[in-house]
Amino acid sequence: MKKFLKIILGIVVVIGILVGVIVMVTSGDRDIARNFVTWASAGQYEEARELLHSELQKEFNVEKLQASFEGVKPYTEVSFGSVETASGRGTTMEGSASTEDGCTSKVSFEVLNDKIIAFNINPLCRE
């Protein structure tokens, strides 16, 4: 019985270490996505646009980004329940963003080399 408990404890420790490593490795990517949501919804379009990959910046100039987020309530909380990362493929995240009054949107991001290569916020919480 003691041997079985030691094996279970060892497995739990290994899983805990793996989770800790994933959290540390993806913290920068989560910050990038979180900042994009909060900045874009707060009208800081130039700062939010800088987080986009150069090819995505061509699609979203400041005016288009502003038009996309015009009338959106500022998001105050952004969290990710699903985070996957793979070497050379970047980080994929899914979660939610909430406004102060409780409106919630589903968010998904793909980040590669510290730049957002794809994002979706749906539905946007409008004023």
C-alpha positions as YAML, in Angstrom:
chain: A
units: angstrom
residues:
- id: 1
  name: MET
  ca: [0.00, 0.00, 0.00]
- id: 2
  name: LYS
  ca: [2.83, 2.42, 0.83]
- id: 3
  name: LYS
  ca: [4.47, 1.70, -2.51]
- id: 4
  name: PHE
  ca: [1.20, 2.48, -4.32]
- id: 5
  name: LEU
  ca: [0.87, 5.82, -2.49]
- id: 6
  name: LYS
  ca: [4.47, 6.72, -3.37]
- id: 7
  name: ILE
  ca: [3.77, 6.00, -7.05]
- id: 8
  name: ILE
  ca: [0.61, 8.14, -6.97]
- id: 9
  name: LEU
  ca: [2.48, 10.93, -5.18]
- id: 10
  name: GLY
  ca: [5.24, 10.76, -7.81]
- id: 11
  name: ILE
  ca: [2.71, 11.04, -10.63]
- id: 12
  name: VAL
  ca: [1.04, 14.02, -8.95]
- id: 13
  name: VAL
  ca: [4.42, 15.76, -8.53]
- id: 14
  name: VAL
  ca: [5.33, 15.20, -12.20]
- id: 15
  name: ILE
  ca: [1.95, 16.54, -13.36]
- id: 16
  name: GLY
  ca: [2.36, 19.57, -11.09]
- id: 17
  name: ILE
  ca: [5.79, 20.30, -12.52]
- id: 18
  name: LEU
  ca: [4.49, 19.99, -16.09]
- id: 19
  name: VAL
  ca: [1.60, 22.36, -15.39]
- id: 20
  name: GLY
  ca: [3.99, 24.84, -13.79]
- id: 21
  name: VAL
  ca: [6.31, 24.74, -16.80]
- id: 22
  name: ILE
  ca: [3.41, 25.29, -19.22]
- id: 23
  name: VAL
  ca: [2.13, 28.23, -17.19]
- id: 24
  name: MET
  ca: [5.60, 29.81, -17.12]
- id: 25
  name: VAL
  ca: [6.26, 29.22, -20.83]
- id: 26
  name: THR
  ca: [2.91, 30.66, -21.96]
- id: 27
  name: SER
  ca: [2.64, 33.58, -19.54]
- id: 28
  name: GLY
  ca: [4.08, 36.05, -22.06]
- id: 29
  name: ASP
  ca: [1.66, 34.92, -24.78]
- id: 30
  name: ARG
  ca: [-1.28, 35.17, -22.38]
- id: 31
  name: ASP
  ca: [-0.18, 38.71, -21.45]
- id: 32
  name: ILE
  ca: [-0.01, 39.66, -25.14]
- id: 33
  name: ALA
  ca: [-3.56, 38.43, -25.78]
- id: 34
  name: ARG
  ca: [-4.88, 39.95, -22.55]
- id: 35
  name: ASN
  ca: [-3.30, 43.32, -23.36]
- id: 36
  name: PHE
  ca: [-4.74, 43.29, -26.88]
- id: 37
  name: VAL
  ca: [-8.28, 42.78, -25.58]
- id: 38
  name: THR
  ca: [-8.03, 45.41, -22.86]
- id: 39
  name: TRP
  ca: [-6.23, 48.00, -25.01]
- id: 40
  name: ALA
  ca: [-8.43, 47.61, -28.09]
- id: 41
  name: SER
  ca: [-11.62, 47.78, -26.03]
- id: 42
  name: ALA
  ca: [-10.32, 50.84, -24.14]
- id: 43
  name: GLY
  ca: [-9.53, 52.77, -27.34]
- id: 44
  name: GLN
  ca: [-5.76, 52.26, -27.24]
- id: 45
  name: TYR
  ca: [-5.74, 51.12, -30.88]
- id: 46
  name: GLU
  ca: [-2.13, 51.91, -31.73]
- id: 47
  name: GLU
  ca: [-0.84, 49.97, -28.73]
- id: 48
  name: ALA
  ca: [-3.14, 47.03, -29.50]
- id: 49
  name: ARG
  ca: [-2.12, 47.04, -33.17]
- id: 50
  name: GLU
  ca: [1.56, 46.76, -32.24]
- id: 51
  name: LEU
  ca: [0.80, 43.33, -30.76]
- id: 52
  name: LEU
  ca: [-0.35, 42.04, -34.17]
- id: 53
  name: HIS
  ca: [1.90, 40.21, -36.64]
- id: 54
  name: SER
  ca: [3.07, 42.50, -39.47]
- id: 55
  name: GLU
  ca: [0.82, 40.73, -41.99]
- id: 56
  name: LEU
  ca: [-2.19, 41.14, -39.69]
- id: 57
  name: GLN
  ca: [-1.27, 44.81, -39.24]
- id: 58
  name: LYS
  ca: [-1.70, 45.22, -43.00]
- id: 59
  name: GLU
  ca: [-5.27, 43.96, -42.64]
- id: 60
  name: PHE
  ca: [-5.99, 46.02, -39.51]
- id: 61
  name: ASN
  ca: [-4.74, 49.56, -39.85]
- id: 62
  name: VAL
  ca: [-5.58, 51.85, -36.90]
- id: 63
  name: GLU
  ca: [-8.79, 53.06, -38.56]
- id: 64
  name: LYS
  ca: [-10.10, 49.54, -39.21]
- id: 65
  name: LEU
  ca: [-9.19, 48.41, -35.71]
- id: 66
  name: GLN
  ca: [-11.00, 51.45, -34.33]
- id: 67
  name: ALA
  ca: [-14.07, 50.73, -36.49]
- id: 68
  name: SER
  ca: [-14.07, 47.10, -35.31]
- id: 69
  name: PHE
  ca: [-14.01, 48.07, -31.63]
- id: 70
  name: GLU
  ca: [-16.07, 51.27, -31.78]
- id: 71
  name: GLY
  ca: [-18.82, 51.24, -29.17]
- id: 72
  name: VAL
  ca: [-17.37, 48.24, -27.33]
- id: 73
  name: LYS
  ca: [-17.43, 48.29, -23.54]
- id: 74
  name: PRO
  ca: [-13.97, 48.08, -21.97]
- id: 75
  name: TYR
  ca: [-13.06, 44.54, -20.94]
- id: 76
  name: THR
  ca: [-11.67, 44.38, -17.42]
- id: 77
  name: GLU
  ca: [-11.08, 40.63, -16.99]
- id: 78
  name: VAL
  ca: [-9.53, 38.26, -19.52]
- id: 79
  name: SER
  ca: [-8.82, 34.63, -18.67]
- id: 80
  name: PHE
  ca: [-7.85, 31.55, -20.62]
- id: 81
  name: GLY
  ca: [-9.17, 28.10, -19.75]
- id: 82
  name: SER
  ca: [-7.42, 26.34, -22.61]
- id: 83
  name: VAL
  ca: [-3.79, 27.00, -23.53]
- id: 84
  name: GLU
  ca: [-1.81, 24.82, -25.92]
- id: 85
  name: THR
  ca: [1.75, 25.43, -26.99]
- id: 86
  name: ALA
  ca: [4.07, 23.62, -29.37]
- id: 87
  name: SER
  ca: [7.56, 24.46, -30.49]
- id: 88
  name: GLY
  ca: [7.47, 26.17, -33.88]
- id: 89
  name: ARG
  ca: [3.67, 26.34, -33.93]
- id: 90
  name: GLY
  ca: [3.14, 28.96, -31.26]
- id: 91
  name: THR
  ca: [0.45, 29.15, -28.61]
- id: 92
  name: THR
  ca: [-3.29, 28.73, -29.03]
- id: 93
  name: MET
  ca: [-5.57, 30.05, -26.30]
- id: 94
  name: GLU
  ca: [-9.30, 30.05, -25.67]
- id: 95
  name: GLY
  ca: [-11.11, 31.74, -22.85]
- id: 96
  name: SER
  ca: [-13.37, 34.63, -21.99]
- id: 97
  name: ALA
  ca: [-13.30, 38.38, -21.51]
- id: 98
  name: SER
  ca: [-15.71, 40.24, -19.22]
- id: 99
  name: THR
  ca: [-16.73, 43.84, -18.77]
- id: 100
  name: GLU
  ca: [-17.28, 45.48, -15.41]
- id: 101
  name: ASP
  ca: [-21.07, 45.11, -15.77]
- id: 102
  name: GLY
  ca: [-20.80, 41.35, -16.38]
- id: 103
  name: CYS
  ca: [-21.08, 41.08, -20.16]
- id: 104
  name: THR
  ca: [-18.88, 38.18, -21.32]
- id: 105
  name: SER
  ca: [-17.36, 37.33, -24.70]
- id: 106
  name: LYS
  ca: [-15.56, 34.23, -25.88]
- id: 107
  name: VAL
  ca: [-11.97, 34.94, -26.97]
- id: 108
  name: SER
  ca: [-9.48, 32.90, -28.93]
- id: 109
  name: PHE
  ca: [-5.93, 33.77, -29.95]
- id: 110
  name: GLU
  ca: [-2.99, 32.32, -31.78]
- id: 111
  name: VAL
  ca: [0.40, 33.82, -30.88]
- id: 112
  name: LEU
  ca: [3.65, 33.06, -32.68]
- id: 113
  name: ASN
  ca: [7.00, 34.65, -31.83]
- id: 114
  name: ASP
  ca: [5.37, 37.18, -29.48]
- id: 115
  name: LYS
  ca: [2.91, 38.43, -32.12]
- id: 116
  name: ILE
  ca: [-0.80, 37.72, -32.57]
- id: 117
  name: ILE
  ca: [-1.37, 35.84, -35.83]
- id: 118
  name: ALA
  ca: [-5.12, 35.26, -35.35]
- id: 119
  name: PHE
  ca: [-7.82, 36.38, -32.94]
- id: 120
  name: ASN
  ca: [-11.56, 36.20, -32.42]
- id: 121
  name: ILE
  ca: [-13.74, 37.97, -29.83]
- id: 122
  name: ASN
  ca: [-17.36, 36.99, -30.06]
- id: 123
  name: PRO
  ca: [-19.85, 38.47, -29.38]
- id: 124
  name: LEU
  ca: [-18.41, 41.89, -28.66]
- id: 125
  name: CYS
  ca: [-19.99, 43.60, -25.64]
- id: 126
  name: ARG
  ca: [-21.40, 46.85, -27.01]
- id: 127
  name: GLU
  ca: [-22.48, 49.98, -25.13]
...
